[in-house]
GROMACS .gro file of C-alpha atoms in nm:
model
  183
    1UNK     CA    1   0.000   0.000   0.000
    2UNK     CA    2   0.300   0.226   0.065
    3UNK     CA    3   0.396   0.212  -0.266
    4UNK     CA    4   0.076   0.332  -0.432
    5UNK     CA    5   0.050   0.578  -0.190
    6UNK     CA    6   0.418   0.722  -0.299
    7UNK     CA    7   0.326   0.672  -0.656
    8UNK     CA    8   0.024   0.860  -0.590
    9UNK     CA    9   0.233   1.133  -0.455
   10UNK     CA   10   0.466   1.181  -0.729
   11UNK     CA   11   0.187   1.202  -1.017
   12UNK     CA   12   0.002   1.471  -0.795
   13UNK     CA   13   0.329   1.653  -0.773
   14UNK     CA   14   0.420   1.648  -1.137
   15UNK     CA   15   0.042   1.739  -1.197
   16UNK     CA   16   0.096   2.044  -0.944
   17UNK     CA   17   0.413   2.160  -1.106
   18UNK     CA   18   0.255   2.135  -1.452
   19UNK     CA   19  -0.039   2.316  -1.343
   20UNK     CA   20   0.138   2.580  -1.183
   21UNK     CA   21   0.375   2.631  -1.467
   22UNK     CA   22   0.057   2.638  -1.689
   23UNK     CA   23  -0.061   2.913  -1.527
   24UNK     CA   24   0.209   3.094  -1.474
   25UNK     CA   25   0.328   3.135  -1.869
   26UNK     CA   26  -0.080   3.204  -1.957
   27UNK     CA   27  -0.022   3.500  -1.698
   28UNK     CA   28   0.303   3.599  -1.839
   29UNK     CA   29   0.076   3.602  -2.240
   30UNK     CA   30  -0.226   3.756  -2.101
   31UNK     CA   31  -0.030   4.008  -1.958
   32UNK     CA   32   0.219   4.050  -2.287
   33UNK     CA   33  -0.109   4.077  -2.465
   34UNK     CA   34  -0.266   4.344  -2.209
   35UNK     CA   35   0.085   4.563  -2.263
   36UNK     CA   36   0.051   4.523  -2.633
   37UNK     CA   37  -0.291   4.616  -2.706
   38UNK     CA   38  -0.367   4.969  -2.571
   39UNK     CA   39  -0.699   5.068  -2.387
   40UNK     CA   40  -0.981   5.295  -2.513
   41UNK     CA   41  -0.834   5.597  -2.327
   42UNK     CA   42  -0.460   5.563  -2.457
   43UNK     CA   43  -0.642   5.545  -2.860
   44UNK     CA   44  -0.785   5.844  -2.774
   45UNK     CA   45  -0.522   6.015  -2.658
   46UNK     CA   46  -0.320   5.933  -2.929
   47UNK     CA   47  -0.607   6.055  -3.182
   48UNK     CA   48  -0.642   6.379  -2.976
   49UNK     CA   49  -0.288   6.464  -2.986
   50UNK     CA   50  -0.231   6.435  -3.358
   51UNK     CA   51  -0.566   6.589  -3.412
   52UNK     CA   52  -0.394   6.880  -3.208
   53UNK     CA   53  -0.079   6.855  -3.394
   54UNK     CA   54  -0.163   6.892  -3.670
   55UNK     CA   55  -0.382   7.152  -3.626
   56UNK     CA   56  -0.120   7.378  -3.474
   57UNK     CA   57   0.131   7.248  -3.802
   58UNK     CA   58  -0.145   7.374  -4.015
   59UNK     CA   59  -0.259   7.690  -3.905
   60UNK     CA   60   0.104   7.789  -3.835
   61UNK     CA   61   0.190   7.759  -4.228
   62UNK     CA   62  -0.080   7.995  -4.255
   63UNK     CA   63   0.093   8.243  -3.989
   64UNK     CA   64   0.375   8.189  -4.182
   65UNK     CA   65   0.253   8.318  -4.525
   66UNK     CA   66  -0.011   8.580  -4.423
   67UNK     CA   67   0.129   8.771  -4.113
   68UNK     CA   68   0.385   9.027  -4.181
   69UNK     CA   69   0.452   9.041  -3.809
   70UNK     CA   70   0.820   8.900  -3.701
   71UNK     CA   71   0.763   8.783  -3.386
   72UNK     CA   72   0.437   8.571  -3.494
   73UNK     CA   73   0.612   8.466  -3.749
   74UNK     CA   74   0.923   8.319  -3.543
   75UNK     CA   75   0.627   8.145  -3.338
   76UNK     CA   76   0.466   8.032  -3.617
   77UNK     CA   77   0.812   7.864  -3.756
   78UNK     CA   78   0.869   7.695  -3.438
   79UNK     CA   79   0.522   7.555  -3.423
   80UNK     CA   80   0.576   7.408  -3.725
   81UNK     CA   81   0.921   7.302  -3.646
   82UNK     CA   82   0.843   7.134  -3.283
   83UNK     CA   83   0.503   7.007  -3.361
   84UNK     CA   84   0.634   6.823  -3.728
   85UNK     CA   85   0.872   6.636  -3.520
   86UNK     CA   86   0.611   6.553  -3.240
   87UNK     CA   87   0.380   6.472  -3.512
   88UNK     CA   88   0.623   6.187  -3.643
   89UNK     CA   89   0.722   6.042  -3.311
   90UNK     CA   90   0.298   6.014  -3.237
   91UNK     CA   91   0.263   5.804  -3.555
   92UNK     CA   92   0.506   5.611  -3.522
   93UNK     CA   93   0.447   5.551  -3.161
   94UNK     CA   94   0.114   5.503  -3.270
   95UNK     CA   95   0.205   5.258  -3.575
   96UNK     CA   96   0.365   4.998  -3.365
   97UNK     CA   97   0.046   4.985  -3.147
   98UNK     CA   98  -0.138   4.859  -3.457
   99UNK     CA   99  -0.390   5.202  -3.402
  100UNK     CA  100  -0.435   5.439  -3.722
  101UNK     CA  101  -0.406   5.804  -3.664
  102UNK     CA  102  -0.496   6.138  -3.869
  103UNK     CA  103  -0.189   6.341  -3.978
  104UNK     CA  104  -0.483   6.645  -4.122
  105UNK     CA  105  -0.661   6.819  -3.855
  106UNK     CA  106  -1.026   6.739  -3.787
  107UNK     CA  107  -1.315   6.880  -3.915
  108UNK     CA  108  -1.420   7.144  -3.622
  109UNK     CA  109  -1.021   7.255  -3.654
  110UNK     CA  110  -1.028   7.322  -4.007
  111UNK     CA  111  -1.309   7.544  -3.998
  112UNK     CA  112  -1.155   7.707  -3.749
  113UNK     CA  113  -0.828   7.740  -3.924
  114UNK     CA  114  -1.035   7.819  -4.267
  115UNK     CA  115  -1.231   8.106  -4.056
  116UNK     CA  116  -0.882   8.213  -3.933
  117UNK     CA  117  -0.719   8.231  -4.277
  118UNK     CA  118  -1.016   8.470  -4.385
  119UNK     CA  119  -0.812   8.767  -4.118
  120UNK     CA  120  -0.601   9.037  -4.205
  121UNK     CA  121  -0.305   9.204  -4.001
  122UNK     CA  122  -0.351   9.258  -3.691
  123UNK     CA  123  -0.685   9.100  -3.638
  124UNK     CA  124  -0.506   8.778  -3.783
  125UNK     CA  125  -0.236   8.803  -3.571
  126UNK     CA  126  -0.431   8.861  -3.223
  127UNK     CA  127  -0.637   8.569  -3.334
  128UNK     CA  128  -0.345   8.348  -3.427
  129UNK     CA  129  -0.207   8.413  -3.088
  130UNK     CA  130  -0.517   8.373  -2.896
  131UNK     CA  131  -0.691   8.032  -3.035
  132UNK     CA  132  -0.408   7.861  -3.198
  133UNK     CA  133  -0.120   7.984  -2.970
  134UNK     CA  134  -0.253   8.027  -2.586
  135UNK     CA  135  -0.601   7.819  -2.606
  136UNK     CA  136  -0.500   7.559  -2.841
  137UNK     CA  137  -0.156   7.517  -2.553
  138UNK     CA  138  -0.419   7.502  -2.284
  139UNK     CA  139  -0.647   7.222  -2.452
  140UNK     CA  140  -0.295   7.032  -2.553
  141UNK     CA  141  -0.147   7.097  -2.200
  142UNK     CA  142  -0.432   6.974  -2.008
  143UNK     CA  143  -0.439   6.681  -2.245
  144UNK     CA  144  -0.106   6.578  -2.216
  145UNK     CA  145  -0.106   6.626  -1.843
  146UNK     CA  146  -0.415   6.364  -1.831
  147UNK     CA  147  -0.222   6.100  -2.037
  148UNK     CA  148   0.083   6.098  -1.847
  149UNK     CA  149  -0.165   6.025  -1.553
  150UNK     CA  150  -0.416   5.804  -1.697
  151UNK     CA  151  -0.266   5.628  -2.001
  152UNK     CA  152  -0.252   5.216  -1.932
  153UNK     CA  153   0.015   5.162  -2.216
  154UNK     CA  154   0.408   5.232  -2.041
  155UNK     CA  155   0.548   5.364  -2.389
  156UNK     CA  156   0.203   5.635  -2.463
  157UNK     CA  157   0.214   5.781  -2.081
  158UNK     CA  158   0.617   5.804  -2.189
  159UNK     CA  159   0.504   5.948  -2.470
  160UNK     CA  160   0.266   6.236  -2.307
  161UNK     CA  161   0.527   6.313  -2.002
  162UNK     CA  162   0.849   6.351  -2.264
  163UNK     CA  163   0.662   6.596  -2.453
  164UNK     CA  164   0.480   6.786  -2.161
  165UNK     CA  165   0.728   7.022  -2.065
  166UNK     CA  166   0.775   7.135  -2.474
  167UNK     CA  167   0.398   7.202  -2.508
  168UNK     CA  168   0.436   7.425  -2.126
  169UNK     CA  169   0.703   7.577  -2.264
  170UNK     CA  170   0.500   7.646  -2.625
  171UNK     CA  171   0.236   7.807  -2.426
  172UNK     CA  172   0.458   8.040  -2.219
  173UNK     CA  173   0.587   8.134  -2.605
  174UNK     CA  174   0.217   8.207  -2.669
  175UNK     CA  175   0.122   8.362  -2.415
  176UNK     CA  176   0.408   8.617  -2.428
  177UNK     CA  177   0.351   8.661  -2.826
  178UNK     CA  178  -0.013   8.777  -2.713
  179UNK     CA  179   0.101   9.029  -2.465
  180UNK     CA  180   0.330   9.166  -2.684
  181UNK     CA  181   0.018   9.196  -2.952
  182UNK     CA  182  -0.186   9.361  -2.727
  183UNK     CA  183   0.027   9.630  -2.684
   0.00000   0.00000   0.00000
């Protein structure tokens, strides 16, 4: 009896062992799979940002060709230069989570870019300063905040806290630019 008793030991073991690596290595997928495929909030984040990218890319080549101001115009050129390289870190960033984003702003910015293009002079450049410099920051700030917060996926929250400080930094520019407008 001692024998089948041993031998009934030993199986149970081995079944144990099994088991438990089983388990373990479906933990170790599930989770690979979890890190892999981002959640509903990181997607939109990512959509949101390049939505906001390249809204401030495209209504900065308009600042560019219409205001005869220098100092919007040096804002406007480093909108365009910061956000274009942003813009390609997002999608590919974006790319190698399998999720498609926009690189043309969405509908509600272009009409606010096409209403924006309609200015002249001044009136252009106070407006240029105001929605697509200090409120457009704002939006982009508080967004980026959020994600480096809330994002599940390890490489978007990297993502929104490496380029935090840039988009601060962009609306200290902006704000600044429409002081100096007002004046």
């Amino acid at each position: 009896m001692r024998i089948s008793t041993t031998s009934y030991r030993i199986p149970s073991l081995k079944s144990v062992a099994i088991g438990a690596a089983v388990a373990l290595l479906g933990g170790f997928a599930i989770n690979s799979i979890a890190a892999a495929a981002p959640g509903a909030y990181d997607k939109q984040f990512l959509s949101k940002a390049a939505d906001a990218g390249s809204t401030e890319i495209a209504a900065s080549k308009v600042a560019q060709s219409k205001s005869s101001n220098p100092e919007v115009k040096k804002f406007a050129d480093a909108m365009v230069t910061d956000h274009a390289k942003v813009a390609g870190e997002l999608k590919q960033l974006a790319s190698g989570k399998q999720i498609e984003v926009s690189d043309q702003p969405g509908a509600r910015h272009k009409l606010q870019i096409d209403k924006l293009s309609r200015l002249e002079g001044k009136q252009f450049d106070a407006q240029y300063a105001a929605s697509i410099g200090v409120a457009a920051h704002k939006e982009a700030v508080k967004l980026f905040t959020d994600a480096s917060r809330m994002a599940s996926d390890p490489d978007i929250k990297a993502f929104a806290t490496k380029n935090l400080p840039a988009l601060q930094h962009h609306l200290d520019m902006a704000n600044a630019l429409q002081a100096a407008l007002a004046k």
